[in-house]
Amino acid sequence: MIEQREKYSDLIKSLPNPGLGLGLRSKHFNYILENNPEVDWFEVISENFMDSGGRPRHVLRQLAERYPVVMHGVSLSIGSTDPLNKEYLTKLKLLAEEVKPLWISDHLCWTGVNSLNTHDLLPVVLNEESLKHICNRINQVQDFLERPVVFENPSTYLTFKQSTIHEYGFLRYMTEETGCGLLLDVNNVYVSGFNNDFDPVHYIHQLPHDRIVQMHIAGHQHCGTHIIDTHDRQVVKDVWNLFSLAWQLTGGVATLLEWDGNIPEFDVYHNELLKAKQHMSSILVVDQVTETQEHGEEAVSNPVDFLVNDVVVN
Amino acid sequence: MESNIFSLKQLQNWMQGMLVHHEPLENGNAEVPVMVEHVVNSSERLSAVKHLDIYRYSYIARLRACMQSQFSALAYALGSELFELFADQYLDTYPSESYTLNTLGEKFPAFLEETRLDASQEEKETWPDFMIELAGFEYALSVIFDERANENNTVTPNNTPDELLKPAPVLHLFHYQYPICDYYLEFSQGKEPELPFPEESYCAVTRHNYKLGLFTIRGAQYYFLKSMQQGNTVENAKNDLIKTFNFARIELDKIWPEWKKSFIEAGFFVAKNVKGP
Ligand SMILES: [Fe+2]
């Protein structure tokens, strides 16, 4: 067990930094295939491709030959008290054999219980009981996939009375107990920090930086009393500042811009990502998007409708 | 109140109940209903209930949006208000049990059938029939779009002998009481089709280079292609038509070259591999 953990841990530490990446979205399939844009790598949502026998899988096969790919999942449900879904894990493993991703990631969350799936990344209780439960499941998943898995801090909108450990500490224990890696979503830290009254800067300082293999940046909607992680717009100044901090502390890791709602044309998406280059050093950056508040009932966290196939009719 | 009122499992059941059924299904081991305030912290700006409400609101809004993308023509036909009403009821009755969202709407056509307002009346309205057929067709398209199959990517020459023709690997045939395919095509071309009158219709769906082809066909062509899908040769499928529909042999032979040409062009047929001497 300890041997396995060391092995996974070493593997995590030896992962490369492929640079600045984008999420692969069906809206951009044709553009990417025709133009071969100079993107360092792509992140693909595993669930979108694991059952596909049609166009999504066909496109992914071609892209995986041209670009490094990372597989990012939303249905592992590592925190659930349901048994692990063996069918899902089997398909995940098969897809990985085909795509050969640099790594496989998912979230510190649960998505449902009693065989239901809410398709949301629900917050886990942060205490010793759940830490033990989750580490046990991470071990099982990693042994089944025969590789370490990378876990992302989700955006959260509540905390439980039963929680006794801070999220950064929980993530640190996870890495120590299982050898898993971390995906630091700096926007999620910002969102969760605002919603649950914690300091995002302190949070980022407390993480085990040598276990962070990837970062996410994204836009969000500020609703005054709370922030919703909408992934539907540009990144705000405060989040770029957190990115700069995390870049310094980690020494620079693979970075990906998430954009899942109101998905813009490819070059707009790519240009927003490239702004990251200006934030890799601490030199002052001008022309940043500052926070504006927008009240409205429409904001939805972690939008998922982009995960439904767009049927293409000739 | 003591804070560890729930085991992990009880807590997840409680929270999921609040999201999916708008209320907890069970109250864990507590004898009195569990208050949100006993489980969730309040913060500087939000009460515990407001914190939980963010998840409750997002749950339904996000899945409703998925239903909208999976059934875009139906959503147009019903109007967004009525569509939302049906979608919300559906998600309430059949919450997702799958790791993938692609099957979220699988039971929606059956749900619309089960819950039609006139289900118990003798005299039925006709528009629900149209909506149910359209929902079934849209879901079928999403399945065909992503099904595992050998892609129809070889060109079948027009002069392929009849005995070497077989149905393409992706060829699905539909029979409806409404002009579903025409309606769907008009909608997907950005037109604003009106609610159609009942009219029996047949259509074929193919996939070529991973894109769907939708074709309205005639009844006789539908039965002919069905017969070939059951393993019959062109000749036997023709004989089937003659026997079942009292077609005159001479008429069928006259029209056959035209059918053959358009079927091959539409990608309904591929040529069998001929091996050996
Ligand atoms: Fe993220």
Coordinates of C-alpha atoms and ligand atoms in Angstrom, one line a residue:
Chain A
M1 CA 0.0 0.0 0.0
I2 CA 2.7 2.4 1.1
E3 CA 4.8 1.4 -1.9
Q4 CA 1.9 2.1 -4.2
R5 CA 1.3 5.5 -2.6
E6 CA 5.0 6.4 -3.1
K7 CA 4.8 5.3 -6.7
Y8 CA 1.8 7.4 -7.4
S9 CA 3.3 10.3 -5.6
D10 CA 6.5 10.1 -7.6
L11 CA 4.5 9.8 -10.8
I12 CA 2.6 13.0 -9.9
K13 CA 5.8 14.9 -9.2
S14 CA 7.2 13.8 -12.6
L15 CA 4.3 15.0 -14.7
P16 CA 5.3 17.5 -17.3
N17 CA 4.0 21.1 -17.7
P18 CA 2.5 21.1 -21.2
G19 CA 1.7 24.9 -21.0
L20 CA -1.5 26.8 -21.6
G21 CA -4.5 24.7 -22.6
L22 CA -8.2 25.0 -23.6
G23 CA -11.2 22.9 -23.0
L24 CA -12.4 21.0 -26.1
R25 CA -15.9 22.0 -26.9
S26 CA -18.1 20.7 -29.8
K27 CA -18.7 24.2 -31.0
H28 CA -15.0 24.4 -31.9
F29 CA -14.5 21.0 -33.4
N30 CA -14.5 22.1 -37.0
Y31 CA -12.3 25.2 -36.3
I32 CA -9.7 23.1 -34.6
L33 CA -9.6 20.4 -37.2
E34 CA -9.3 22.9 -40.0
N35 CA -7.0 25.4 -38.5
N36 CA -4.7 23.4 -36.2
P37 CA -4.5 26.4 -33.8
E38 CA -1.4 26.8 -31.7
V39 CA -2.8 25.7 -28.4
D40 CA -0.4 23.8 -26.1
W41 CA -2.9 21.1 -25.1
F42 CA -6.6 20.3 -24.7
E43 CA -8.7 19.2 -21.7
V44 CA -11.6 16.9 -22.6
I45 CA -14.5 16.0 -20.5
S46 CA -14.2 12.2 -20.2
E47 CA -18.0 11.6 -20.0
N48 CA -18.5 13.3 -23.4
F49 CA -16.4 10.8 -25.1
M50 CA -16.4 7.5 -23.2
D51 CA -19.7 6.3 -24.7
S52 CA -19.4 8.0 -28.0
G53 CA -19.3 5.9 -31.2
G54 CA -19.9 9.0 -33.3
R55 CA -18.5 12.3 -34.1
P56 CA -17.2 13.3 -30.7
R57 CA -15.0 10.2 -30.5
H58 CA -13.9 10.6 -34.1
V59 CA -12.8 14.2 -33.5
L60 CA -11.0 13.3 -30.3
R61 CA -9.1 10.5 -32.0
Q62 CA -7.7 13.0 -34.5
L63 CA -6.9 15.7 -31.9
A64 CA -5.2 13.2 -29.6
E65 CA -2.7 12.6 -32.5
R66 CA -2.0 16.3 -32.8
Y67 CA -2.1 17.7 -29.2
P68 CA -1.4 16.5 -25.7
V69 CA -4.7 15.7 -24.0
V70 CA -5.8 15.7 -20.4
M71 CA -9.0 13.8 -19.3
H72 CA -11.2 15.7 -16.9
G73 CA -14.2 13.9 -15.4
V74 CA -17.3 15.1 -13.6
S75 CA -18.9 11.8 -12.6
L76 CA -16.4 9.9 -10.5
S77 CA -18.2 11.0 -7.3
I78 CA -15.3 10.2 -5.1
G79 CA -17.1 11.5 -2.0
S80 CA -20.3 9.6 -2.4
T81 CA -21.4 6.9 0.1
D82 CA -22.6 4.8 -2.9
P83 CA -20.2 2.1 -4.1
L84 CA -17.9 3.1 -6.9
N85 CA -19.4 2.7 -10.3
K86 CA -17.3 -0.1 -11.9
E87 CA -18.9 0.4 -15.3
Y88 CA -17.9 4.0 -15.3
L89 CA -14.4 3.2 -14.2
T90 CA -14.0 0.5 -16.8
K91 CA -15.1 3.0 -19.6
L92 CA -12.8 5.6 -18.2
K93 CA -9.9 3.2 -18.3
L94 CA -10.7 2.2 -21.9
L95 CA -10.9 5.8 -23.0
A96 CA -7.6 6.5 -21.4
E97 CA -6.0 3.6 -23.2
E98 CA -7.1 5.1 -26.5
V99 CA -6.5 8.8 -25.8
K100 CA -3.3 8.4 -23.7
P101 CA -3.9 11.5 -21.6
L102 CA -1.1 13.2 -19.6
W103 CA -3.3 12.6 -16.5
I104 CA -6.9 12.0 -15.4
S105 CA -8.6 14.4 -13.1
D106 CA -12.0 14.8 -11.3
H107 CA -13.3 16.7 -8.3
L108 CA -13.4 16.5 -4.6
C109 CA -17.1 16.2 -4.5
W110 CA -20.0 13.8 -4.6
T111 CA -22.6 13.9 -7.4
G112 CA -25.4 11.7 -6.0
V113 CA -26.4 8.9 -3.7
N114 CA -28.8 5.9 -3.9
S115 CA -27.9 5.5 -7.6
L116 CA -29.1 9.0 -8.5
N117 CA -26.9 11.6 -10.2
T118 CA -27.6 15.2 -9.6
H119 CA -25.0 16.1 -12.2
D120 CA -23.7 18.7 -9.8
L121 CA -20.4 18.8 -7.9
L122 CA -21.8 18.7 -4.4
P123 CA -19.6 19.6 -1.4
V124 CA -18.2 16.9 0.9
V125 CA -18.2 17.0 4.6
L126 CA -14.7 17.8 5.7
N127 CA -14.0 15.7 8.7
E128 CA -12.0 12.6 9.6
E129 CA -14.7 10.1 8.8
S130 CA -15.1 11.5 5.3
L131 CA -11.4 11.8 4.8
K132 CA -10.9 8.2 5.5
H133 CA -13.8 7.2 3.3
I134 CA -12.5 9.3 0.4
C135 CA -8.9 8.2 0.7
N136 CA -10.0 4.6 0.7
R137 CA -11.9 5.2 -2.5
I138 CA -9.0 7.1 -4.1
N139 CA -6.8 4.1 -3.4
Q140 CA -9.3 1.8 -5.1
V141 CA -9.7 4.1 -8.1
Q142 CA -6.0 4.6 -8.6
D143 CA -5.3 0.9 -8.3
F144 CA -8.1 0.1 -10.8
L145 CA -6.9 2.7 -13.3
E146 CA -3.2 1.8 -12.5
R147 CA -2.3 5.4 -12.3
P148 CA -2.6 8.4 -9.9
V149 CA -5.6 10.6 -10.2
V150 CA -5.7 14.4 -9.9
F151 CA -8.4 16.0 -7.8
E152 CA -9.8 19.5 -8.2
N153 CA -11.1 21.8 -5.4
P154 CA -14.7 22.5 -6.4
S155 CA -16.6 25.8 -6.1
T156 CA -18.8 25.5 -3.0
Y157 CA -21.8 27.4 -1.9
L158 CA -22.2 26.0 1.6
T159 CA -20.2 24.5 4.5
F160 CA -21.5 21.8 6.9
K161 CA -21.7 22.1 10.6
Q162 CA -20.1 18.6 10.8
S163 CA -17.0 19.8 9.0
T164 CA -13.9 20.0 11.2
I165 CA -11.0 20.3 8.7
H166 CA -10.4 23.2 6.3
E167 CA -10.5 22.2 2.6
Y168 CA -6.8 23.0 2.0
G169 CA -5.9 20.7 4.9
F170 CA -8.3 18.0 3.6
L171 CA -6.7 18.1 0.1
R172 CA -3.2 18.0 1.7
Y173 CA -4.1 14.8 3.7
M174 CA -5.6 13.3 0.5
T175 CA -2.3 13.7 -1.3
E176 CA -0.3 12.4 1.6
E177 CA -2.5 9.3 2.2
T178 CA -3.0 8.3 -1.5
G179 CA -0.2 9.9 -3.6
C180 CA -2.9 11.6 -5.7
G181 CA -2.3 15.0 -7.4
L182 CA -4.1 18.3 -7.2
L183 CA -5.8 20.5 -9.7
L184 CA -6.0 24.0 -8.2
D185 CA -8.9 25.9 -9.6
V186 CA -8.0 29.5 -8.5
N187 CA -11.4 30.8 -9.6
N188 CA -13.1 28.1 -7.4
V189 CA -10.9 29.2 -4.4
Y190 CA -12.0 32.8 -5.0
V191 CA -15.7 31.8 -5.4
S192 CA -15.7 29.4 -2.4
G193 CA -13.8 32.0 -0.3
F194 CA -16.3 34.7 -1.0
N195 CA -19.3 32.4 -0.4
N196 CA -18.0 30.9 2.8
D197 CA -16.0 33.7 4.4
F198 CA -12.4 32.5 4.0
D199 CA -9.3 34.2 2.6
P200 CA -8.3 32.7 -0.8
V201 CA -4.7 33.9 -0.5
H202 CA -4.3 32.1 2.8
Y203 CA -5.9 29.0 1.3
I204 CA -3.5 28.9 -1.7
H205 CA -0.5 29.4 0.6
Q206 CA -1.6 26.4 2.7
L207 CA -1.7 23.9 -0.2
P208 CA 1.0 21.3 -0.8
H209 CA 2.4 23.1 -3.9
D210 CA 4.5 20.2 -5.1
R211 CA 1.3 18.1 -5.7
I212 CA -0.3 20.7 -7.9
V213 CA -0.1 19.5 -11.5
Q214 CA -2.6 21.8 -13.1
M215 CA -4.6 25.0 -12.6
H216 CA -8.0 26.1 -13.8
I217 CA -8.9 29.7 -14.4
A218 CA -12.4 30.8 -15.3
G219 CA -15.0 33.6 -15.2
H220 CA -17.8 33.8 -12.6
Q221 CA -20.9 35.8 -11.9
H222 CA -20.9 38.1 -8.8
C223 CA -24.5 38.3 -7.4
G224 CA -23.7 40.7 -4.5
T225 CA -24.3 38.3 -1.6
H226 CA -22.6 35.4 -3.3
I227 CA -20.7 34.4 -6.4
I228 CA -21.8 31.7 -8.9
D229 CA -19.1 29.8 -10.8
T230 CA -20.7 30.2 -14.3
H231 CA -17.7 29.7 -16.5
D232 CA -19.3 32.0 -19.0
R233 CA -17.1 35.1 -19.2
Q234 CA -13.7 36.6 -18.9
V235 CA -11.5 36.1 -15.8
V236 CA -11.6 39.0 -13.3
K237 CA -8.6 40.9 -11.9
D238 CA -8.7 39.3 -8.4
V239 CA -8.7 35.8 -9.9
W240 CA -5.7 36.7 -12.1
N241 CA -3.9 37.9 -9.0
L242 CA -4.6 34.5 -7.3
F243 CA -3.3 32.9 -10.5
S244 CA 0.0 34.9 -10.2
L245 CA 0.4 33.9 -6.6
A246 CA -0.2 30.2 -7.4
W247 CA 2.1 30.4 -10.3
Q248 CA 4.9 31.7 -8.1
L249 CA 4.2 29.1 -5.4
T250 CA 4.0 26.1 -7.7
G251 CA 6.8 27.3 -10.0
G252 CA 4.4 27.2 -12.9
V253 CA 2.1 24.3 -13.9
A254 CA -0.2 23.4 -16.8
T255 CA -3.0 26.0 -16.9
L256 CA -6.4 25.8 -18.5
L257 CA -9.2 28.3 -19.0
E258 CA -12.7 27.0 -18.6
W259 CA -15.5 28.5 -20.6
D260 CA -18.7 26.4 -20.7
G261 CA -21.6 28.9 -21.0
N262 CA -22.0 31.5 -23.8
I263 CA -19.0 29.9 -25.4
P264 CA -17.3 32.4 -27.7
E265 CA -15.6 32.0 -31.0
F266 CA -12.3 30.0 -30.7
D267 CA -10.0 33.0 -31.0
V268 CA -11.7 35.0 -28.3
Y269 CA -11.4 31.9 -26.0
H270 CA -7.8 31.4 -26.9
N271 CA -6.9 35.1 -26.5
E272 CA -8.4 35.1 -23.0
L273 CA -6.2 32.1 -22.1
L274 CA -3.1 33.8 -23.5
K275 CA -3.5 36.6 -21.0
A276 CA -2.2 34.1 -18.5
K277 CA 1.3 34.9 -19.9
Q278 CA 1.1 38.4 -18.5
H279 CA 0.4 37.1 -15.0
M280 CA 3.2 34.6 -14.8
S281 CA 5.5 37.3 -13.4
S282 CA 4.6 39.9 -10.8
I283 CA 4.9 42.8 -13.2
L284 CA 1.9 45.0 -13.0
V285 CA -0.7 44.3 -15.7
V286 CA -2.9 47.0 -17.1
D287 CA -6.3 46.6 -18.7
Q288 CA -7.9 44.0 -16.5
V289 CA -11.5 43.2 -16.1
T290 CA -12.7 44.4 -12.7
E291 CA -15.6 42.8 -10.8
T292 CA -19.1 44.0 -11.7
Q293 CA -22.1 42.7 -9.8
E294 CA -25.1 41.3 -11.6
H295 CA -28.2 40.3 -9.8
G296 CA -30.5 37.8 -11.3
E297 CA -31.9 34.4 -10.9
E298 CA -30.4 33.0 -14.0
A299 CA -26.9 32.3 -12.8
V300 CA -26.3 28.5 -12.7
S301 CA -23.1 27.0 -11.2
N302 CA -21.2 24.5 -13.2
P303 CA -23.3 24.7 -16.3
V304 CA -23.6 21.3 -17.9
D305 CA -25.8 21.7 -21.0
F306 CA -22.6 21.9 -23.1
L307 CA -22.1 18.3 -22.2
V308 CA -25.2 17.2 -24.3
N309 CA -24.3 16.3 -27.8
D310 CA -25.1 18.8 -30.5
V311 CA -26.6 16.6 -33.2
V312 CA -25.2 17.6 -36.6
V313 CA -27.6 17.2 -39.4
N314 CA -26.3 17.4 -43.0
Chain B
M1 CA -28.2 20.6 19.0
E2 CA -25.3 18.3 18.5
S3 CA -23.7 18.8 15.2
N4 CA -23.0 15.2 14.2
I5 CA -26.7 14.4 13.8
F6 CA -26.1 12.6 10.5
S7 CA -23.8 9.8 9.3
L8 CA -22.2 10.6 6.0
K9 CA -24.8 8.5 4.2
Q10 CA -27.7 10.2 6.0
L11 CA -26.3 13.6 5.3
Q12 CA -26.0 12.9 1.6
N13 CA -29.5 11.5 1.5
W14 CA -30.8 14.5 3.2
M15 CA -29.0 17.0 0.9
Q16 CA -30.0 15.1 -2.2
G17 CA -33.6 15.0 -1.1
M18 CA -33.5 18.7 -0.6
L19 CA -32.3 19.1 -4.2
V20 CA -34.2 16.5 -6.1
H21 CA -37.4 16.3 -4.2
H22 CA -37.4 19.7 -2.7
E23 CA -37.6 18.2 0.7
P24 CA -35.8 15.5 2.6
L25 CA -37.0 12.0 2.0
E26 CA -35.9 10.9 5.4
N27 CA -34.7 12.7 8.4
G28 CA -31.7 10.7 9.3
N29 CA -31.8 9.5 12.9
A30 CA -33.5 12.6 14.2
E31 CA -37.0 12.4 15.6
V32 CA -38.0 15.9 14.6
P33 CA -37.6 17.2 11.1
V34 CA -34.0 18.4 10.6
M35 CA -33.7 22.1 10.1
V36 CA -31.3 23.3 7.4
E37 CA -29.8 25.5 10.1
H38 CA -28.7 22.4 12.0
V39 CA -26.8 21.0 9.1
V40 CA -25.5 24.0 7.2
N41 CA -23.6 27.0 8.4
S42 CA -24.8 30.5 7.8
S43 CA -22.2 33.1 6.6
E44 CA -21.7 36.8 6.8
R45 CA -24.1 37.5 4.0
L46 CA -26.3 34.4 3.6
S47 CA -28.4 32.3 5.9
A48 CA -28.0 28.5 5.9
V49 CA -31.2 28.2 3.9
K50 CA -30.0 30.7 1.3
H51 CA -26.7 28.7 1.0
L52 CA -28.6 25.5 0.3
D53 CA -31.0 27.3 -2.0
I54 CA -28.1 28.0 -4.4
Y55 CA -27.7 24.2 -4.9
R56 CA -31.5 23.7 -5.1
Y57 CA -32.0 26.3 -7.8
S58 CA -28.9 25.3 -9.8
Y59 CA -29.9 21.6 -9.8
I60 CA -33.2 22.1 -11.7
A61 CA -32.0 24.9 -13.9
R62 CA -28.9 23.0 -15.1
L63 CA -30.8 19.9 -16.0
R64 CA -33.7 21.8 -17.5
A65 CA -31.1 23.4 -19.8
C66 CA -29.8 19.9 -20.8
M67 CA -33.4 18.8 -21.6
Q68 CA -33.7 22.0 -23.7
S69 CA -30.6 21.1 -25.8
Q70 CA -31.6 17.5 -26.2
F71 CA -35.2 18.4 -27.3
S72 CA -34.8 21.7 -29.0
A73 CA -37.4 21.2 -31.6
L74 CA -39.9 20.0 -29.0
A75 CA -39.1 23.0 -26.8
Y76 CA -39.9 25.2 -29.8
A77 CA -43.1 23.3 -30.6
L78 CA -44.4 23.5 -27.0
G79 CA -43.2 27.0 -26.2
S80 CA -40.6 27.4 -23.5
E81 CA -43.1 27.8 -20.6
L82 CA -44.9 24.5 -21.3
F83 CA -41.7 22.7 -22.1
E84 CA -40.2 23.8 -18.8
L85 CA -43.3 22.6 -17.0
F86 CA -43.0 19.1 -18.6
A87 CA -39.2 19.0 -18.2
D88 CA -39.4 19.8 -14.5
Q89 CA -42.1 17.2 -13.9
Y90 CA -40.1 14.7 -15.8
L91 CA -36.9 15.4 -13.8
D92 CA -39.0 15.1 -10.7
T93 CA -40.4 11.7 -11.7
Y94 CA -37.3 10.3 -13.3
P95 CA -34.2 11.8 -11.8
S96 CA -31.0 10.9 -13.6
E97 CA -29.5 7.6 -12.7
S98 CA -26.6 7.8 -15.2
Y99 CA -23.1 9.1 -15.2
T100 CA -23.8 10.6 -18.6
L101 CA -26.2 13.4 -19.5
N102 CA -26.6 12.0 -23.0
T103 CA -29.3 9.7 -21.7
L104 CA -31.1 12.3 -19.5
G105 CA -34.1 12.4 -21.9
E106 CA -34.4 8.7 -22.5
K107 CA -37.7 8.2 -20.7
F108 CA -39.1 11.6 -21.7
P109 CA -41.2 10.4 -24.7
A110 CA -42.8 7.7 -22.5
F111 CA -43.3 10.2 -19.7
L112 CA -45.2 12.5 -22.0
E113 CA -47.4 9.6 -23.0
E114 CA -48.0 8.6 -19.4
T115 CA -48.9 12.1 -18.2
R116 CA -50.9 13.4 -21.1
L117 CA -53.7 15.4 -19.6
D118 CA -56.4 13.6 -21.6
A119 CA -55.0 10.1 -20.7
S120 CA -58.3 9.2 -19.0
Q121 CA -60.6 10.8 -21.5
E122 CA -62.1 8.9 -24.4
E123 CA -61.9 11.8 -26.8
K124 CA -58.3 12.6 -27.2
E125 CA -56.7 15.9 -28.2
T126 CA -54.3 15.3 -31.1
W127 CA -51.5 17.7 -30.4
P128 CA -50.0 15.5 -27.6
D129 CA -49.6 12.8 -30.2
F130 CA -47.5 15.1 -32.3
M131 CA -45.4 16.1 -29.3
I132 CA -44.8 12.5 -28.2
E133 CA -43.7 11.5 -31.7
L134 CA -41.4 14.5 -32.0
A135 CA -39.8 13.8 -28.6
G136 CA -39.2 10.2 -29.6
F137 CA -37.7 11.3 -32.9
E138 CA -35.3 13.8 -31.3
Y139 CA -34.1 11.4 -28.7
A140 CA -33.5 8.8 -31.5
L141 CA -31.5 11.3 -33.4
S142 CA -29.2 11.9 -30.5
V143 CA -28.7 8.2 -30.1
I144 CA -28.0 7.6 -33.8
F145 CA -25.6 10.5 -33.9
D146 CA -23.4 8.9 -31.3
E147 CA -24.0 5.2 -31.8
R148 CA -21.1 2.9 -32.4
A149 CA -21.2 1.7 -36.0
N150 CA -19.0 1.3 -39.1
E151 CA -19.3 4.7 -40.7
N152 CA -20.9 4.7 -44.2
N153 CA -17.9 6.2 -45.9
T154 CA -17.5 4.1 -49.0
V155 CA -19.0 5.3 -52.2
T156 CA -21.4 2.8 -53.7
P157 CA -21.4 3.0 -57.5
N158 CA -24.9 3.6 -59.1
N159 CA -24.4 0.6 -61.3
T160 CA -23.8 -1.9 -58.4
P161 CA -25.8 -5.1 -59.3
D162 CA -28.9 -5.5 -57.2
E163 CA -27.8 -8.7 -55.6
L164 CA -24.7 -6.9 -54.1
L165 CA -26.8 -4.2 -52.4
K166 CA -27.3 -4.3 -48.6
P167 CA -28.6 -1.7 -46.2
A168 CA -26.0 0.7 -44.8
P169 CA -24.8 0.1 -41.2
V170 CA -26.5 3.2 -40.0
L171 CA -30.0 3.3 -41.5
H172 CA -32.9 3.8 -39.2
L173 CA -36.5 3.8 -40.4
F174 CA -39.4 5.7 -38.8
H175 CA -43.2 5.6 -39.2
Y176 CA -45.3 8.4 -37.7
Q177 CA -48.8 9.8 -37.7
Y178 CA -47.5 13.3 -38.1
P179 CA -44.9 14.8 -40.6
I180 CA -42.2 14.6 -37.9
C181 CA -39.1 14.6 -40.1
D182 CA -40.3 17.5 -42.3
Y183 CA -41.1 19.5 -39.1
Y184 CA -37.7 18.7 -37.6
L185 CA -35.8 19.6 -40.8
E186 CA -37.6 22.9 -41.0
F187 CA -36.9 23.7 -37.4
S188 CA -33.2 22.8 -37.7
Q189 CA -32.9 25.0 -40.8
G190 CA -33.9 28.0 -38.7
K191 CA -37.5 28.2 -40.1
E192 CA -40.5 28.5 -37.8
P193 CA -42.7 25.6 -38.7
E194 CA -46.4 25.7 -37.6
L195 CA -48.0 22.8 -35.7
P196 CA -48.8 20.3 -38.4
F197 CA -52.0 18.5 -39.0
P198 CA -52.0 14.7 -38.7
E199 CA -50.5 13.0 -41.8
E200 CA -48.9 9.6 -41.9
S201 CA -45.2 10.0 -42.7
Y202 CA -42.1 7.8 -43.1
C203 CA -38.5 8.7 -42.8
A204 CA -35.0 7.3 -43.0
V205 CA -32.0 8.5 -41.0
T206 CA -28.5 7.8 -42.1
R207 CA -25.0 8.8 -40.9
H208 CA -22.3 9.8 -43.3
N209 CA -18.9 11.2 -42.1
Y210 CA -20.5 11.4 -38.7
K211 CA -23.3 13.7 -39.8
L212 CA -26.9 12.7 -39.9
G213 CA -28.9 12.6 -43.1
L214 CA -32.7 12.9 -42.7
F215 CA -35.0 11.8 -45.6
T216 CA -38.7 11.7 -45.9
I217 CA -39.7 8.6 -47.9
R218 CA -42.9 6.9 -49.1
G219 CA -44.7 4.1 -47.3
A220 CA -43.8 1.5 -49.9
Q221 CA -40.2 2.5 -49.7
Y222 CA -40.3 2.2 -45.9
Y223 CA -41.6 -1.3 -46.1
F224 CA -39.2 -2.2 -48.8
L225 CA -36.2 -1.0 -46.8
K226 CA -37.5 -2.7 -43.7
S227 CA -37.7 -5.9 -45.5
M228 CA -34.1 -5.5 -46.7
Q229 CA -33.0 -4.8 -43.1
Q230 CA -34.6 -8.1 -42.1
G231 CA -32.0 -9.7 -44.4
N232 CA -33.9 -9.9 -47.7
T233 CA -32.3 -9.3 -51.0
V234 CA -33.6 -6.6 -53.4
E235 CA -35.5 -9.3 -55.3
N236 CA -37.1 -10.8 -52.2
A237 CA -38.0 -7.3 -50.8
K238 CA -39.7 -6.6 -54.1
N239 CA -41.6 -9.8 -53.9
D240 CA -42.7 -8.8 -50.3
L241 CA -44.1 -5.6 -51.6
I242 CA -46.0 -7.3 -54.4
K243 CA -47.4 -9.8 -51.9
T244 CA -48.3 -7.5 -49.0
F245 CA -49.4 -4.4 -50.9
N246 CA -50.7 -5.8 -54.1
F247 CA -48.1 -4.0 -56.1
A248 CA -48.1 -4.8 -59.8
R249 CA -44.8 -6.4 -60.7
I250 CA -44.5 -4.3 -63.8
E251 CA -45.1 -1.0 -62.0
L252 CA -42.5 -1.9 -59.4
D253 CA -39.9 -2.9 -62.0
K254 CA -40.5 0.4 -63.8
I255 CA -40.0 2.5 -60.7
W256 CA -37.1 0.5 -59.3
P257 CA -34.2 2.1 -61.2
E258 CA -35.3 5.5 -59.8
W259 CA -35.6 4.1 -56.2
K260 CA -32.2 2.4 -56.6
K261 CA -30.5 5.6 -57.7
S262 CA -32.0 7.8 -55.0
F263 CA -31.4 5.2 -52.3
I264 CA -27.7 4.9 -53.2
E265 CA -27.3 8.6 -53.4
A266 CA -29.0 9.0 -50.0
G267 CA -26.6 6.4 -48.5
F268 CA -29.2 3.8 -47.7
F269 CA -27.2 1.1 -49.4
V270 CA -23.7 -0.1 -49.4
A271 CA -22.2 -2.8 -51.7
K272 CA -21.5 -6.2 -50.2
N273 CA -17.8 -7.2 -50.3
V274 CA -17.4 -9.9 -52.9
K275 CA -14.8 -12.4 -52.0
G276 CA -13.4 -15.5 -53.7
P277 CA -13.6 -16.5 -57.3
Ligands
FE1 FE -12.5 23.9 -12.6

